[in-house]
XYZ file of C-alpha atoms in Angstrom:
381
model
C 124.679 93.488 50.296
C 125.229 93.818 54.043
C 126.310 90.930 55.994
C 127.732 91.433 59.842
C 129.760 88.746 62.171
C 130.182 89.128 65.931
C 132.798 87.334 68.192
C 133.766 87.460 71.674
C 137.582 87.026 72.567
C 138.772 87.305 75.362
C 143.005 86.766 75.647
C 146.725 88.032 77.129
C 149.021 89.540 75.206
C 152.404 88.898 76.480
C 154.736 91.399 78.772
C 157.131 92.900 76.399
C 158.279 95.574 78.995
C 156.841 98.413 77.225
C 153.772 98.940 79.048
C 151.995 95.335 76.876
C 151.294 93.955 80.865
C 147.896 91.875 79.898
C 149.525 89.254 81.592
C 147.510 88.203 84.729
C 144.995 90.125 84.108
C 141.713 90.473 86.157
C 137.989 89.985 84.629
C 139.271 91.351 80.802
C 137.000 92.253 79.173
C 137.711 91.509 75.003
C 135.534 91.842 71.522
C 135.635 91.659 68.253
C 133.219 93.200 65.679
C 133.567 92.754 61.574
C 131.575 93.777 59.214
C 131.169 94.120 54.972
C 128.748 96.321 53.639
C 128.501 96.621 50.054
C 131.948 95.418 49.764
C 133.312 97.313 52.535
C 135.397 95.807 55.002
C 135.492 96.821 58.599
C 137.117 95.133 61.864
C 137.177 96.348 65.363
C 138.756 95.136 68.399
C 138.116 96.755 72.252
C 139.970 95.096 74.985
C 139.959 96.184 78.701
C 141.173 95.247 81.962
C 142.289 96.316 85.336
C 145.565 98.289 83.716
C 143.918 99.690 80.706
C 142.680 99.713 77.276
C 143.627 98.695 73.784
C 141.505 99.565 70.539
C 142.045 98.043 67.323
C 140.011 99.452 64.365
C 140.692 98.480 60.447
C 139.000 99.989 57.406
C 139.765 97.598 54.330
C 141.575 94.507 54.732
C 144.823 94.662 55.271
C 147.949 92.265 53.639
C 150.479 92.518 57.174
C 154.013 92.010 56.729
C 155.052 88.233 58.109
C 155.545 88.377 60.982
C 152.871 90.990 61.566
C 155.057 93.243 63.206
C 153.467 96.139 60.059
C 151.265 96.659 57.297
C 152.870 96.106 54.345
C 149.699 97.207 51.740
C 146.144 98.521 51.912
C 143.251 98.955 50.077
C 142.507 102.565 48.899
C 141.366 105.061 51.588
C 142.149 102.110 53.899
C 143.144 102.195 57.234
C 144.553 100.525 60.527
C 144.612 102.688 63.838
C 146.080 100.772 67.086
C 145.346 103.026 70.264
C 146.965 101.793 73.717
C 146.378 103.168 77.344
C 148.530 101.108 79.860
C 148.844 102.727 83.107
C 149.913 106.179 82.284
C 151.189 105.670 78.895
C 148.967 105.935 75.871
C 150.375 105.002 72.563
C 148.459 105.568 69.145
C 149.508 103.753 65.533
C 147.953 104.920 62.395
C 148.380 103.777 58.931
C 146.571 105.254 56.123
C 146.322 104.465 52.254
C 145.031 107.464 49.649
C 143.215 107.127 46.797
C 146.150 105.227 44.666
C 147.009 102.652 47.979
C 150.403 105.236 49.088
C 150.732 104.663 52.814
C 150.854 106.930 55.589
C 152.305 106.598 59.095
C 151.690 108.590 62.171
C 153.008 107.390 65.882
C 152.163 109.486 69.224
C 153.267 109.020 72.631
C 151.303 110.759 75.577
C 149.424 112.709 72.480
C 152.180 113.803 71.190
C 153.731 113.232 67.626
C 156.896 110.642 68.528
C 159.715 109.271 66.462
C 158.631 105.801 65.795
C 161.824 104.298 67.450
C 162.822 100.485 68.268
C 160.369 100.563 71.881
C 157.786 101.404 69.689
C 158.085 98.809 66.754
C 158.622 96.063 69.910
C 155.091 97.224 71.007
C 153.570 97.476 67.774
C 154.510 93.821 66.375
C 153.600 92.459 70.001
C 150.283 94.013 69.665
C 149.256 92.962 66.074
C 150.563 89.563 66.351
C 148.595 88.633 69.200
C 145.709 90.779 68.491
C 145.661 88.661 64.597
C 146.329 85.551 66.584
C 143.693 85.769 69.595
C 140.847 86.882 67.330
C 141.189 84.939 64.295
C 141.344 88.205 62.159
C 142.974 87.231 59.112
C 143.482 83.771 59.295
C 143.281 82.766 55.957
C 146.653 84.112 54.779
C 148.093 83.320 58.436
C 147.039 79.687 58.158
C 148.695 79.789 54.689
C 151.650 81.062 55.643
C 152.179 78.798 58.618
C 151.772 75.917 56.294
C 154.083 76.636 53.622
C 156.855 77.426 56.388
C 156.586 74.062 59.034
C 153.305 72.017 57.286
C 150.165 71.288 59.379
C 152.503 70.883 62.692
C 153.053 74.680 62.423
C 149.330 75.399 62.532
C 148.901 73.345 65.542
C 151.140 74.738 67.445
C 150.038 78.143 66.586
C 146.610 77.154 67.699
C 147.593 75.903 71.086
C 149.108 79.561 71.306
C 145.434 80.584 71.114
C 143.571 81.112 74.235
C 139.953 81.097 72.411
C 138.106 78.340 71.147
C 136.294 80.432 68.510
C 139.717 81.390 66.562
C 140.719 78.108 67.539
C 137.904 76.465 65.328
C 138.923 78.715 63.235
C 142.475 78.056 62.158
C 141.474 74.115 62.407
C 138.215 74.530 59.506
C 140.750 76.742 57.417
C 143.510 74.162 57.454
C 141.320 71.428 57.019
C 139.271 73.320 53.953
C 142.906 74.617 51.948
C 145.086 71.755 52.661
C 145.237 68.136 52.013
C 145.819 66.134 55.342
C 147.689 62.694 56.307
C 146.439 60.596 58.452
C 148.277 61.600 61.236
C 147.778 65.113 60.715
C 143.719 64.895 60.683
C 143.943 62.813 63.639
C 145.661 65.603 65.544
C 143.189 68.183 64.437
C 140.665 66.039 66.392
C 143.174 65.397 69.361
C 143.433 69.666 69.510
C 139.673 69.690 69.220
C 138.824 66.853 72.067
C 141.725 68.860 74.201
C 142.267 72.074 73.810
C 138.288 72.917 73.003
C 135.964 73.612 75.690
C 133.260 75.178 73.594
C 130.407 72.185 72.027
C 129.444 74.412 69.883
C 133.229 74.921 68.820
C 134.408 71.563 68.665
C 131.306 70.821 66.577
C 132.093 72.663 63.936
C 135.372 71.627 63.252
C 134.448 68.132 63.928
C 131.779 68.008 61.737
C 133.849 69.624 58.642
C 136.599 66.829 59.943
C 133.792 64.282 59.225
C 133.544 65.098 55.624
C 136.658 64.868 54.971
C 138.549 62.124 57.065
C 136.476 59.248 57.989
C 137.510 56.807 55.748
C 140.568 56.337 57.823
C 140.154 54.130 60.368
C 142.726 55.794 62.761
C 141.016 59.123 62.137
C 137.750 57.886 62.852
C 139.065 56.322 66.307
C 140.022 59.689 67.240
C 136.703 61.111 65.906
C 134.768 59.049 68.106
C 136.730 59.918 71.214
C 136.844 63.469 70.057
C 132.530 63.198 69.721
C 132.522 62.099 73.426
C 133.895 65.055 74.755
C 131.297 66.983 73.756
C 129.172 67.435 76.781
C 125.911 68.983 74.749
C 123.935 65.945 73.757
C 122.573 68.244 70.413
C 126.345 69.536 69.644
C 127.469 66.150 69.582
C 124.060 64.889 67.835
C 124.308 67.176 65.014
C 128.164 66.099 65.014
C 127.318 62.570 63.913
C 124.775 63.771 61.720
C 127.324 65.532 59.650
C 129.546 62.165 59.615
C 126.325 60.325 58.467
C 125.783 62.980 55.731
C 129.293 61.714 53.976
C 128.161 58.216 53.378
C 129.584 55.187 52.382
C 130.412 54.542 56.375
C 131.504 51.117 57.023
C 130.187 48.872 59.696
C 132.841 49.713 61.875
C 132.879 53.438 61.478
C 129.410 52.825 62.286
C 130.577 51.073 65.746
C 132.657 54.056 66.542
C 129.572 56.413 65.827
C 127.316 54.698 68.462
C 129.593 54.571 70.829
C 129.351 58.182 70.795
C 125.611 57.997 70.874
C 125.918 55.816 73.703
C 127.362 58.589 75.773
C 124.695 60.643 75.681
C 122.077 61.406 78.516
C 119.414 62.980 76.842
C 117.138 60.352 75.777
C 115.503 62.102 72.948
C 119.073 63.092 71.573
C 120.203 59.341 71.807
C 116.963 58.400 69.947
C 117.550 61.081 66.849
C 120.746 59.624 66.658
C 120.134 56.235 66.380
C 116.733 57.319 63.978
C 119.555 58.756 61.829
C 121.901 55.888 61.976
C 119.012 53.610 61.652
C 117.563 55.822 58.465
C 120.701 56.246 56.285
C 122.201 52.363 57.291
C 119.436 50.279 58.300
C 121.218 47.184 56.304
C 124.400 47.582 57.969
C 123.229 47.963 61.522
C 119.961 46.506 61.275
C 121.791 43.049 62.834
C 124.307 44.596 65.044
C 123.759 44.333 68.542
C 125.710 46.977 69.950
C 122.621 49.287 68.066
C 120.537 47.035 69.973
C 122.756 47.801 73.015
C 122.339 51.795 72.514
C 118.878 51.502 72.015
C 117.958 49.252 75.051
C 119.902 52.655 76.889
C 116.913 54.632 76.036
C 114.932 55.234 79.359
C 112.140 56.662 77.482
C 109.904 54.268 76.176
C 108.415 56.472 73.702
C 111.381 57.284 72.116
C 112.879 53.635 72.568
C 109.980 52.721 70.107
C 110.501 55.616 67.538
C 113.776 53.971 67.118
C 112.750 50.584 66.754
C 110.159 51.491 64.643
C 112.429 53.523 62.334
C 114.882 50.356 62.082
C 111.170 47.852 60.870
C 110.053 50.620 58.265
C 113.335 49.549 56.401
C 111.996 45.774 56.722
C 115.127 43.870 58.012
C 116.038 40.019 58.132
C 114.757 37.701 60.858
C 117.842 38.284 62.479
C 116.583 41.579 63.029
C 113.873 40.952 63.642
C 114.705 38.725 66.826
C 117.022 41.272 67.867
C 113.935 43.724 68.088
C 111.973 41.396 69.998
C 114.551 41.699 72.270
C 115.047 45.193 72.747
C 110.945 45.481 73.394
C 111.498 43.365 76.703
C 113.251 46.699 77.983
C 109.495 48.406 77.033
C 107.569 49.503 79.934
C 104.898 50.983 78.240
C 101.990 48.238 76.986
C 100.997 50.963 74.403
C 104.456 51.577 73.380
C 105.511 47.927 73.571
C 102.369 46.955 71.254
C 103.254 49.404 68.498
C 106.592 47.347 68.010
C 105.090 44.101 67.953
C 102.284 44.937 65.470
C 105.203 45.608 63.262
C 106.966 43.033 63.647
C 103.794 40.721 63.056
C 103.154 42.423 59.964
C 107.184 41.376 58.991
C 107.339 38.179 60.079
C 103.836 35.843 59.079
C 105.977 33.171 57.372
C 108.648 32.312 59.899
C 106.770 29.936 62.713
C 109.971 30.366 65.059
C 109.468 34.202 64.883
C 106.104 33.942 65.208
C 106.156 32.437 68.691
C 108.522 34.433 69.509
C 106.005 37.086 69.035
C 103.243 35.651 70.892
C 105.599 35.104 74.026
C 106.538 38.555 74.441
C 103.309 39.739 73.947
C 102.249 37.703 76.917
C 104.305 40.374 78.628
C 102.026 42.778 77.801
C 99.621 43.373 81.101
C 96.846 45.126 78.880
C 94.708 42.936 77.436
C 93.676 45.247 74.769
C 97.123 45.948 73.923
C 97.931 42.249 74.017
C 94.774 41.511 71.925
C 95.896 43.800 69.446
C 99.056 42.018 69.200
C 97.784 38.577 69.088
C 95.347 39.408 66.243
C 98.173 40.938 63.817
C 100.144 37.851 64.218
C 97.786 35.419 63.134
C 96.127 37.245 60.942
């Protein structure tokens, strides 16, 4: 079975004196390519900039030494080759495993076979630590490792180390999937997320795998709600409260927090799926609240403000509601659009007089007098 995963990185390494100078660098250029086929594991990394080139290339995963400064094992016929050119200096690494995992190590300098001295261990654990760090390569065992050495607070601050957002996300969704979190712990994975995350697409995903698991924590579902409203892509950070609607059992006022995420949003057929899903999966809970009112009388669109209402009557709510929707229809430009509502809430609301006239004064409003005879004839039907 074949299966392939790109991902762009782009990052510094840090000035270790021997030639590492990515520091300041100028338009680099960075990616990384894995791939498995038919159980075959392969990961490459190219990185250039204005003082040279670095190539990365693995065959079989690798188990690194802890502090990544070597390889301590390898798969059979595995290998690991790291190949540097930094000004004038080229440097090549190469580790190789035969047919019973026995290791093999070859170091050149300027092309040249080269006693692998002190300089050249300082640039070879500078290069795989930040090359694993920067690209997310091997994250499982690092995440572990981290964990069982300083707890979740050693993970974050390895991640703020990170200059990506993609192997940010990843160490976040790894510790969040392996590791049981605290309170305060899950709300600093959303902190990290709303702050050091520019990516929607990013902080989606590890929001949304946060919303699974955290939510019934009030505190954590503060943060998630602030965290939600940094996401500038009205889909990212719809399909972020979907996923915290597909947990369920959401209280009223983790519901709250959710809309005032949806509330942020400027895309007025985003804000409508939103509220269509809040609407959907908790019309009892919300079907009285005003601030879903609130949201929904923020929809410019009247076509869409009337999907949503609409949605909220299929579930058929209290009187309370039902007020509440004769309400929000006020905000209705649209006679057609307006008229739908009503007719619905006609058809909801023949035994309650008050209601009733209610009814009949907003559809007054309506300027059509089609539309407004269509209304008038459901309600006293």
């Amino acid at each position: 079975m074949k299966c392939r995963m790109m991902a762009l990185v782009v990052f510094s390494l840090p000035a270790l004196g021997v030639g590492i100078a990515f520091a300041n660098m100028q338009q680099p250029r960075s990616s990384t390519h894995v791939s498995v086929t038919d159980g075959n594991f392969e990961w490459t990394m190219n990185h250039r900039d204005d003082g040279g080139e670095l190539r990365i290339r693995v065959k079989g995963k690798p188990e690194f030494t802890d502090d990544y400064s070597d390889i301590k094992t390898l798969p059979p016929r595995g290998s690991v080759r790291v190949e540097e050119t930094r000004g004038s200096v080229s440097r090549r690494w190469e580790v190789e495993s035969d047919a019973n995992g026995n290791l093999r190590r070859s170091y050149a300098l300027q092309g040249k076979s080269h006693e692998f001295d002190s300089e050249a261990r300082q640039w070879l654990s500078g290069i795989l630590l930040e090359a694993v760090r920067q690209s997310g390569f091997d994250a499982e065992r690092r995440v572990d490792r981290l964990f069982q050495k300083g707890g979740a607070n050693a993970v974050f601050e390895e991640v703020s180390l990170i200059k990506g957002d993609y192997a940010k996300g990843v160490y976040l969704r790894e510790l969040m999937k392996v590791h049981d979190l605290d309170s305060a712990s899950a709300q600093r994975v959303m902190t990290l997320a709303a702050r050091e995350m520019k990516s929607d697409y990013e902080k989606r995903r590890v929001l949304s795998l946060a919303a699974e698991k955290f939510l019934n924590d009030q505190n954590v579902l503060t943060e998630f709600g602030a965290a939600t409203a940094t996401i500038g892509s009205d889909y990212e950070r719809g399909q972020t409260i979907a996923a915290a609607l597909k947990r369920g059992a959401l209280t009223t006022a983790q519901l709250k927090g959710l809309l005032q995420s949806v509330a942020g949003m400027s895309s007025d057929y985003e804000k409508a799926q939103a509220l269509i899903h809040i609407a959907g999966a908790y019309p009892a809970e919300i079907a009285s609240e005003p601030a879903f009112f609130d949201v929904a009388n923020g929809v410019k669109s009247d076509y869409e403000h009337s999907r949503v209402l609409l949605t909220l009557l299929r579930a058929k709510p209290n009187n309370e509601a039902l007020n509440l929707t004769l309400k929000s229809v006020t905000s209705i430009s649209s006679d057609y659009e307006k008229a739908r509502v009503l007719i619905q809430v006609a058809a909801l609301s023949k035994d309650d007089e008050n209601l009733r006239n209610a009814l009949v004064e907003a559809a007054r409003k309506i300027n059509s007098d089609y539309e407004r005879g269509r209304v008038l004839s459901a309600a006293f039907k």
